[in-house]
Amino acid sequence: MSIHIAITSTEAADRLAIRELVEAYAHCADRRDAKGQMSLFTENTHFVVFMNAKDSKPSWELRSRDALAPVFADLNKYDATTHFVGQSTIFSLTDAKAIGETYCLAHHVTVAEGKRHLMIASLRYLDTFVKQDGGWLFAERRLYVDWTEERALS
């Protein structure tokens, strides 16, 4: 059972803004808005992808906002995607920095030879957020793929 404590209106607003940032990332991904998605990151962002969460060596490691373009463009290979954002926990929060974790179920639909195929990925994001010019951005985003499932669609 968790213990609820009172928080300030500023902290509540920051927590909501961070949640909206996380949701904007998924929204942009599903709309193939790579520029919008990139705008959610700091200029010198650190983006790390572990296609196997148990592997200590990352599959990709990028160190700037501009370097994100091909990663987000890679979503164009799917006919459709839906990212369901689940629980999101803020571990620490100050006026200018936050650390958190978010779960996501990402659904990726492809069509090949007239047949539809679904790949579902269970994702976890470990994030460092920073507040710049009054808004929250991703300073570091570590994406971990915990498991995937593939199946044919009717």
Coordinates of N, CA, C and O in Angstrom, one line a residue:
M1 N 0.8 -1.2 0.0 CA 0.0 0.0 0.0 C 0.9 1.2 0.0 O 1.8 1.3 0.8
S2 N 0.6 2.2 -0.9 CA 1.4 3.4 -1.0 C 0.9 4.4 0.0 O -0.2 4.5 0.4
I3 N 1.8 5.3 0.4 CA 1.5 6.4 1.3 C 1.4 7.6 0.4 O 2.4 7.9 -0.3
H4 N 0.3 8.3 0.5 CA 0.2 9.5 -0.3 C 0.5 10.8 0.6 O 0.1 10.9 1.7
I5 N 1.4 11.6 0.0 CA 1.7 12.8 0.7 C 1.3 14.0 -0.1 O 1.1 13.9 -1.3
A6 N 1.1 15.1 0.5 CA 0.7 16.3 -0.2 C 1.9 16.8 -1.1 O 3.0 16.7 -0.7
I7 N 1.6 17.3 -2.2 CA 2.6 17.9 -3.1 C 2.1 19.3 -3.5 O 0.9 19.6 -3.4
T8 N 3.1 20.1 -3.9 CA 2.8 21.5 -4.3 C 2.1 21.5 -5.6 O 2.2 20.5 -6.4
S9 N 1.4 22.6 -5.9 CA 0.8 22.7 -7.3 C 1.9 22.7 -8.3 O 1.7 22.2 -9.5
T10 N 3.1 23.3 -8.0 CA 4.2 23.3 -9.0 C 4.6 21.9 -9.3 O 4.8 21.5 -10.5
E11 N 4.8 21.0 -8.3 CA 5.2 19.7 -8.5 C 4.1 18.9 -9.3 O 4.4 18.1 -10.2
A12 N 2.9 19.1 -8.9 CA 1.8 18.5 -9.7 C 1.8 18.9 -11.2 O 1.7 18.0 -12.0
A13 N 2.0 20.1 -11.4 CA 2.1 20.6 -12.8 C 3.3 20.0 -13.5 O 3.2 19.6 -14.7
D14 N 4.4 19.9 -12.8 CA 5.6 19.3 -13.5 C 5.4 17.8 -13.8 O 5.7 17.3 -14.8
R15 N 4.8 17.1 -12.8 CA 4.5 15.7 -13.0 C 3.5 15.5 -14.2 O 3.7 14.6 -15.1
L16 N 2.5 16.3 -14.3 CA 1.6 16.3 -15.5 C 2.3 16.6 -16.8 O 2.1 15.9 -17.8
A17 N 3.2 17.6 -16.8 CA 3.9 18.0 -18.0 C 4.8 16.8 -18.4 O 4.9 16.6 -19.6
I18 N 5.4 16.2 -17.5 CA 6.3 15.0 -17.9 C 5.5 13.9 -18.4 O 5.9 13.3 -19.4
R19 N 4.3 13.6 -17.8 CA 3.5 12.6 -18.4 C 3.0 12.9 -19.8 O 3.0 12.1 -20.7
E20 N 2.7 14.2 -20.0 CA 2.3 14.7 -21.3 C 3.4 14.6 -22.3 O 3.2 14.3 -23.5
L21 N 4.6 14.8 -21.9 CA 5.8 14.6 -22.8 C 5.9 13.1 -23.2 O 6.1 12.8 -24.4
V22 N 5.8 12.2 -22.3 CA 5.9 10.8 -22.6 C 4.8 10.4 -23.5 O 5.0 9.7 -24.5
E23 N 3.6 10.9 -23.3 CA 2.5 10.6 -24.2 C 2.6 11.3 -25.6 O 2.3 10.7 -26.6
A24 N 3.2 12.4 -25.6 CA 3.5 13.1 -26.9 C 4.5 12.3 -27.8 O 4.3 12.2 -29.0
Y25 N 5.4 11.6 -27.1 CA 6.4 10.8 -27.8 C 5.6 9.6 -28.6 O 5.9 9.4 -29.7
A26 N 4.7 9.0 -27.8 CA 4.0 7.9 -28.4 C 3.0 8.4 -29.5 O 2.9 7.8 -30.6
H27 N 2.4 9.5 -29.3 CA 1.5 10.1 -30.3 C 2.3 10.5 -31.6 O 1.8 10.1 -32.7
C28 N 3.4 11.1 -31.5 CA 4.2 11.4 -32.6 C 4.7 10.1 -33.4 O 4.7 10.1 -34.6
A29 N 5.1 9.1 -32.6 CA 5.5 7.9 -33.2 C 4.4 7.3 -34.1 O 4.6 6.9 -35.2
D30 N 3.2 7.2 -33.5 CA 2.0 6.6 -34.2 C 1.5 7.5 -35.4 O 0.9 7.0 -36.3
R31 N 1.9 8.8 -35.4 CA 1.5 9.7 -36.5 C 2.6 9.8 -37.5 O 2.5 10.6 -38.5
R32 N 3.7 9.2 -37.3 CA 4.9 9.3 -38.1 C 5.4 10.8 -38.2 O 5.8 11.2 -39.2
D33 N 5.3 11.4 -37.1 CA 5.8 12.8 -37.0 C 7.2 12.8 -36.4 O 7.4 13.1 -35.2
A34 N 8.2 12.5 -37.2 CA 9.5 12.4 -36.7 C 10.0 13.8 -36.2 O 10.7 13.8 -35.2
K35 N 9.7 14.8 -36.9 CA 10.2 16.2 -36.5 C 9.6 16.5 -35.1 O 10.2 17.0 -34.2
G36 N 8.3 16.2 -34.9 CA 7.6 16.5 -33.7 C 8.3 15.6 -32.6 O 8.5 16.1 -31.4
Q37 N 8.5 14.4 -32.9 CA 9.1 13.5 -31.9 C 10.5 14.0 -31.5 O 10.9 14.0 -30.3
M38 N 11.3 14.4 -32.5 CA 12.7 14.9 -32.2 C 12.6 16.2 -31.4 O 13.5 16.4 -30.5
S39 N 11.6 17.0 -31.5 CA 11.5 18.2 -30.8 C 11.3 18.0 -29.3 O 11.4 18.9 -28.5
L40 N 11.0 16.8 -28.9 CA 10.8 16.4 -27.5 C 12.1 16.2 -26.7 O 12.1 15.9 -25.5
F41 N 13.2 16.3 -27.4 CA 14.5 15.9 -26.9 C 15.4 17.2 -26.9 O 15.3 18.1 -27.7
T42 N 16.4 17.2 -25.9 CA 17.4 18.2 -25.9 C 18.3 18.1 -27.1 O 18.4 17.0 -27.7
E43 N 19.0 19.2 -27.4 CA 19.9 19.2 -28.6 C 21.0 18.1 -28.4 O 21.3 17.4 -29.4
N44 N 21.5 17.9 -27.2 CA 22.6 17.0 -27.0 C 22.1 15.7 -26.3 O 22.7 15.1 -25.4
T45 N 20.9 15.3 -26.6 CA 20.2 14.1 -26.0 C 21.1 12.9 -26.1 O 21.9 12.8 -27.0
H46 N 20.8 12.0 -25.2 CA 21.4 10.6 -25.2 C 20.3 9.6 -25.4 O 19.5 9.5 -24.5
F47 N 20.2 8.9 -26.5 CA 19.2 7.9 -26.7 C 19.8 6.6 -26.9 O 20.7 6.4 -27.8
V48 N 19.4 5.6 -26.1 CA 20.0 4.3 -26.1 C 18.9 3.2 -26.2 O 17.9 3.3 -25.5
V49 N 19.1 2.3 -27.1 CA 18.1 1.2 -27.4 C 18.8 -0.1 -27.1 O 19.9 -0.4 -27.6
F50 N 18.1 -0.9 -26.2 CA 18.5 -2.3 -26.0 C 17.4 -3.2 -26.5 O 16.3 -3.3 -25.9
M51 N 17.6 -3.7 -27.7 CA 16.6 -4.6 -28.3 C 16.3 -5.8 -27.5 O 15.3 -6.5 -27.6
N52 N 17.3 -6.2 -26.7 CA 17.1 -7.3 -25.7 C 17.5 -6.7 -24.3 O 18.6 -6.4 -24.1
A53 N 16.5 -6.5 -23.5 CA 16.7 -5.8 -22.2 C 17.7 -6.5 -21.3 O 18.3 -5.9 -20.5
K54 N 18.0 -7.8 -21.6 CA 18.9 -8.5 -20.7 C 20.4 -8.4 -21.2 O 21.3 -8.8 -20.5
D55 N 20.5 -7.8 -22.4 CA 21.9 -7.5 -23.0 C 22.4 -6.2 -22.4 O 21.8 -5.2 -22.4
S56 N 23.6 -6.3 -21.9 CA 24.3 -5.1 -21.3 C 24.8 -4.1 -22.4 O 25.1 -3.0 -22.1
K57 N 24.9 -4.6 -23.6 CA 25.4 -3.8 -24.7 C 24.3 -3.3 -25.5 O 23.4 -4.1 -26.0
P58 N 24.2 -2.0 -25.7 CA 23.0 -1.4 -26.5 C 23.1 -1.8 -28.0 O 24.2 -2.0 -28.5
S59 N 21.9 -1.9 -28.5 CA 21.8 -2.1 -30.0 C 22.1 -0.8 -30.8 O 22.7 -0.8 -31.8
W60 N 21.7 0.3 -30.2 CA 21.9 1.7 -30.8 C 22.2 2.6 -29.7 O 21.7 2.5 -28.6
E61 N 23.1 3.6 -29.9 CA 23.4 4.6 -29.0 C 23.6 5.9 -29.8 O 24.5 6.0 -30.6
L62 N 22.8 6.9 -29.5 CA 22.8 8.1 -30.3 C 23.0 9.3 -29.3 O 22.5 9.3 -28.2
R63 N 23.7 10.3 -29.8 CA 24.1 11.4 -28.9 C 23.7 12.8 -29.4 O 24.4 13.8 -29.0
S64 N 22.6 12.9 -30.1 CA 22.2 14.3 -30.5 C 20.7 14.1 -31.0 O 20.3 13.1 -31.4
R65 N 20.0 15.3 -30.9 CA 18.7 15.3 -31.4 C 18.6 14.9 -32.9 O 17.8 14.1 -33.4
D66 N 19.6 15.5 -33.7 CA 19.6 15.2 -35.2 C 19.8 13.8 -35.5 O 19.3 13.2 -36.5
A67 N 20.6 13.1 -34.6 CA 20.8 11.6 -34.9 C 19.6 10.8 -34.7 O 19.6 9.6 -35.2
L68 N 18.5 11.3 -34.1 CA 17.3 10.5 -33.9 C 16.5 10.3 -35.2 O 15.7 9.4 -35.3
A69 N 16.7 11.2 -36.2 CA 15.9 11.2 -37.4 C 15.8 9.8 -38.1 O 14.7 9.3 -38.3
P70 N 16.9 9.0 -38.3 CA 16.7 7.7 -38.9 C 16.0 6.7 -38.0 O 15.3 5.8 -38.5
V71 N 16.2 6.8 -36.7 CA 15.5 5.9 -35.8 C 14.0 6.1 -35.9 O 13.2 5.1 -36.0
F72 N 13.5 7.3 -35.9 CA 12.1 7.6 -36.0 C 11.6 7.3 -37.4 O 10.4 6.9 -37.5
A73 N 12.4 7.6 -38.4 CA 12.0 7.3 -39.8 C 11.8 5.8 -40.0 O 11.0 5.4 -40.8
D74 N 12.5 5.0 -39.2 CA 12.4 3.5 -39.3 C 11.0 3.0 -39.0 O 10.6 2.0 -39.5
L75 N 10.1 3.8 -38.3 CA 8.8 3.4 -38.1 C 7.9 3.4 -39.4 O 6.9 2.8 -39.4
N76 N 8.4 4.1 -40.4 CA 7.7 4.1 -41.7 C 7.6 2.8 -42.4 O 6.8 2.6 -43.3
K77 N 8.4 1.8 -41.9 CA 8.3 0.4 -42.5 C 7.0 -0.3 -42.1 O 6.6 -1.3 -42.7
Y78 N 6.3 0.2 -41.1 CA 5.1 -0.4 -40.6 C 3.9 0.3 -41.2 O 3.9 1.5 -41.5
D79 N 2.9 -0.5 -41.5 CA 1.6 0.0 -42.1 C 0.9 0.8 -41.0 O 0.3 1.8 -41.3
A80 N 1.0 0.4 -39.7 CA 0.4 1.1 -38.6 C 1.1 0.7 -37.3 O 1.7 -0.4 -37.2
T81 N 1.1 1.6 -36.4 CA 1.6 1.3 -35.0 C 0.6 1.9 -34.0 O -0.1 2.9 -34.3
T82 N 0.6 1.3 -32.9 CA -0.2 1.8 -31.7 C 0.7 1.6 -30.5 O 1.0 0.5 -30.2
H83 N 1.0 2.7 -29.8 CA 1.8 2.6 -28.6 C 0.9 2.9 -27.4 O 0.4 4.0 -27.2
F84 N 0.6 1.9 -26.6 CA -0.2 2.0 -25.4 C 0.7 2.3 -24.2 O 1.5 1.5 -23.8
V85 N 0.7 3.5 -23.7 CA 1.5 3.9 -22.6 C 0.9 3.5 -21.3 O -0.3 3.8 -21.1
G86 N 1.6 2.8 -20.5 CA 1.1 2.2 -19.2 C 1.6 3.1 -18.1 O 1.7 4.3 -18.2
Q87 N 2.0 2.4 -17.0 CA 2.3 3.1 -15.8 C 3.6 3.9 -16.0 O 4.5 3.5 -16.8
S88 N 3.6 5.0 -15.4 CA 4.8 5.9 -15.5 C 5.1 6.4 -14.1 O 4.2 6.9 -13.4
T89 N 6.3 6.2 -13.6 CA 6.8 6.5 -12.3 C 7.9 7.5 -12.3 O 8.8 7.4 -13.1
I90 N 7.7 8.5 -11.5 CA 8.8 9.5 -11.3 C 9.5 9.1 -10.1 O 9.0 9.1 -9.0
F91 N 10.8 8.8 -10.2 CA 11.6 8.4 -9.1 C 12.2 9.6 -8.3 O 12.3 9.6 -7.1
S92 N 12.5 10.6 -9.0 CA 13.0 11.9 -8.4 C 12.7 13.0 -9.2 O 12.6 13.0 -10.5
L93 N 12.4 14.2 -8.6 CA 12.0 15.4 -9.2 C 12.5 16.6 -8.5 O 12.3 16.7 -7.3
T94 N 13.2 17.5 -9.2 CA 13.6 18.8 -8.7 C 13.0 19.8 -9.6 O 12.2 19.5 -10.6
D95 N 13.3 21.1 -9.4 CA 12.8 22.1 -10.3 C 13.2 22.0 -11.7 O 12.6 22.5 -12.6
A96 N 14.4 21.4 -12.0 CA 15.0 21.4 -13.3 C 15.3 20.0 -13.9 O 15.7 19.8 -15.0
K97 N 15.1 18.9 -13.1 CA 15.5 17.6 -13.5 C 14.6 16.5 -12.9 O 14.2 16.7 -11.7
A98 N 14.3 15.5 -13.6 CA 13.5 14.4 -13.1 C 14.1 13.1 -13.7 O 14.6 13.0 -14.8
I99 N 13.9 12.0 -13.0 CA 14.2 10.6 -13.4 C 12.9 9.8 -13.3 O 12.2 9.9 -12.3
G100 N 12.7 9.0 -14.3 CA 11.5 8.2 -14.3 C 11.5 7.0 -15.2 O 12.5 6.8 -15.9
E101 N 10.5 6.2 -15.1 CA 10.4 4.9 -15.9 C 8.9 4.8 -16.4 O 8.0 5.1 -15.6
T102 N 8.8 4.4 -17.6 CA 7.5 4.3 -18.2 C 7.4 2.9 -19.0 O 8.4 2.5 -19.6
Y103 N 6.3 2.2 -18.8 CA 6.0 1.0 -19.6 C 5.2 1.3 -20.8 O 4.3 2.2 -20.8
C104 N 5.3 0.5 -21.8 CA 4.6 0.7 -23.1 C 4.4 -0.6 -23.8 O 5.4 -1.4 -23.8
L105 N 3.2 -0.9 -24.3 CA 3.0 -2.0 -25.3 C 2.9 -1.4 -26.7 O 2.0 -0.6 -26.9
A106 N 3.9 -1.7 -27.5 CA 3.9 -1.2 -28.8 C 3.4 -2.2 -29.8 O 4.0 -3.3 -29.9
H107 N 2.4 -1.9 -30.6 CA 1.8 -2.8 -31.6 C 2.3 -2.3 -33.0 O 2.1 -1.1 -33.3
H108 N 2.9 -3.2 -33.8 CA 3.4 -2.8 -35.1 C 2.8 -3.8 -36.2 O 3.0 -5.0 -36.1
V109 N 2.1 -3.2 -37.1 CA 1.4 -4.0 -38.2 C 2.2 -3.8 -39.5 O 2.5 -2.7 -39.9
T110 N 2.5 -4.9 -40.1 CA 3.0 -4.9 -41.4 C 2.1 -5.7 -42.4 O 1.3 -6.5 -42.0
V111 N 2.2 -5.3 -43.7 CA 1.4 -6.0 -44.7 C 2.5 -6.5 -45.7 O 3.2 -5.6 -46.3
A112 N 2.5 -7.8 -46.0 CA 3.4 -8.3 -47.0 C 2.7 -9.4 -47.8 O 2.0 -10.3 -47.1
E113 N 2.7 -9.3 -49.1 CA 2.1 -10.3 -49.9 C 0.6 -10.4 -49.6 O 0.1 -11.6 -49.6
G114 N 0.0 -9.3 -49.3 CA -1.5 -9.3 -49.0 C -1.8 -9.8 -47.6 O -3.0 -10.0 -47.3
K115 N -0.8 -10.2 -46.8 CA -1.1 -10.7 -45.4 C -0.7 -9.7 -44.4 O 0.4 -9.1 -44.5
R116 N -1.5 -9.5 -43.4 CA -1.2 -8.7 -42.3 C -0.5 -9.4 -41.1 O -0.9 -10.6 -40.9
H117 N 0.5 -8.8 -40.5 CA 1.3 -9.4 -39.5 C 1.4 -8.4 -38.3 O 1.5 -7.2 -38.5
L118 N 1.3 -8.9 -37.1 CA 1.4 -8.1 -35.9 C 2.6 -8.5 -35.1 O 2.8 -9.6 -34.8
M119 N 3.4 -7.5 -34.7 CA 4.5 -7.7 -33.7 C 4.1 -6.8 -32.5 O 3.9 -5.6 -32.7
I120 N 4.1 -7.3 -31.3 CA 3.9 -6.6 -30.1 C 5.2 -6.6 -29.3 O 5.8 -7.7 -29.2
A121 N 5.6 -5.4 -28.9 CA 6.8 -5.3 -28.1 C 6.5 -4.7 -26.7 O 5.8 -3.7 -26.6
S122 N 6.9 -5.4 -25.7 CA 6.8 -4.8 -24.3 C 8.0 -4.0 -24.1 O 9.2 -4.5 -24.0
L123 N 7.8 -2.7 -23.9 CA 8.9 -1.7 -23.8 C 8.9 -1.1 -22.4 O 7.9 -0.9 -21.8
R124 N 10.2 -0.8 -21.9 CA 10.3 0.1 -20.8 C 11.3 1.2 -21.1 O 12.3 1.0 -21.9
Y125 N 11.0 2.4 -20.7 CA 11.8 3.5 -20.9 C 12.3 4.0 -19.6 O 11.5 4.3 -18.7
L126 N 13.6 4.2 -19.4 CA 14.2 4.8 -18.3 C 14.7 6.2 -18.8 O 15.5 6.3 -19.7
D127 N 14.1 7.2 -18.2 CA 14.3 8.6 -18.7 C 14.9 9.5 -17.7 O 14.6 9.4 -16.5
T128 N 15.7 10.4 -18.3 CA 16.1 11.6 -17.5 C 15.5 12.8 -18.3 O 15.7 12.9 -19.5
F129 N 14.7 13.6 -17.5 CA 14.0 14.7 -18.1 C 14.7 16.0 -17.6 O 15.2 16.0 -16.4
V130 N 14.7 17.0 -18.4 CA 15.2 18.3 -17.9 C 14.2 19.4 -18.3 O 13.5 19.3 -19.3
K131 N 14.2 20.4 -17.5 CA 13.3 21.6 -17.8 C 14.1 22.7 -18.4 O 15.1 23.1 -17.8
Q132 N 13.7 23.0 -19.6 CA 14.4 24.1 -20.4 C 13.3 25.1 -20.9 O 12.3 24.7 -21.5
D133 N 13.6 26.3 -20.7 CA 12.7 27.4 -21.1 C 11.2 27.1 -20.7 O 10.3 27.3 -21.4
G134 N 11.1 26.6 -19.4 CA 9.8 26.4 -18.9 C 9.1 25.1 -19.3 O 8.0 24.8 -18.8
G135 N 9.7 24.3 -20.1 CA 9.1 23.1 -20.6 C 10.0 21.9 -20.3 O 11.2 22.0 -20.3
W136 N 9.4 20.7 -20.3 CA 10.2 19.5 -20.0 C 10.6 18.8 -21.3 O 9.8 18.7 -22.2
L137 N 11.8 18.3 -21.4 CA 12.3 17.5 -22.5 C 13.1 16.3 -22.0 O 13.5 16.2 -20.9
F138 N 13.2 15.3 -23.0 CA 14.0 14.2 -22.7 C 15.5 14.6 -22.8 O 15.9 15.0 -23.9
A139 N 16.3 14.4 -21.8 CA 17.7 14.6 -21.9 C 18.4 13.2 -22.2 O 19.4 13.2 -22.9
E140 N 17.8 12.2 -21.6 CA 18.3 10.8 -21.9 C 17.1 9.9 -21.9 O 16.2 10.0 -21.0
R141 N 17.0 9.0 -22.9 CA 16.0 8.0 -23.0 C 16.6 6.7 -23.3 O 17.3 6.5 -24.3
R142 N 16.4 5.7 -22.4 CA 16.9 4.4 -22.6 C 15.7 3.5 -22.8 O 14.9 3.4 -21.9
L143 N 15.7 2.9 -24.0 CA 14.5 2.0 -24.3 C 15.0 0.6 -24.2 O 16.0 0.2 -24.8
Y144 N 14.2 -0.2 -23.4 CA 14.5 -1.6 -23.2 C 13.3 -2.4 -23.7 O 12.2 -2.2 -23.4
V145 N 13.6 -3.4 -24.6 CA 12.6 -4.3 -25.1 C 12.7 -5.6 -24.3 O 13.6 -6.3 -24.3
D146 N 11.6 -5.7 -23.4 CA 11.5 -6.8 -22.5 C 11.1 -8.1 -23.2 O 11.6 -9.2 -22.9
W147 N 10.2 -8.0 -24.1 CA 9.8 -9.2 -24.9 C 9.0 -8.8 -26.1 O 8.5 -7.6 -26.2
T148 N 8.9 -9.7 -27.1 CA 8.1 -9.4 -28.3 C 7.3 -10.7 -28.6 O 7.7 -11.8 -28.2
E149 N 6.2 -10.5 -29.3 CA 5.4 -11.5 -29.8 C 5.0 -11.2 -31.2 O 4.7 -10.1 -31.5
E150 N 5.0 -12.2 -32.1 CA 4.6 -12.0 -33.4 C 3.5 -13.0 -33.8 O 3.5 -14.1 -33.4
R151 N 2.5 -12.5 -34.6 CA 1.4 -13.3 -35.0 C 0.8 -12.8 -36.3 O 0.9 -11.6 -36.6
A152 N 0.2 -13.7 -37.0 CA -0.6 -13.3 -38.2 C -1.9 -12.7 -37.8 O -2.5 -13.0 -36.8
L153 N -2.4 -11.7 -38.6 CA -3.7 -11.1 -38.4 C -4.6 -11.6 -39.5 O -4.2 -11.8 -40.6
S154 N -5.9 -11.7 -39.2 CA -6.9 -12.1 -40.2 C -7.2 -10.9 -41.0 O -7.0 -9.8 -40.8

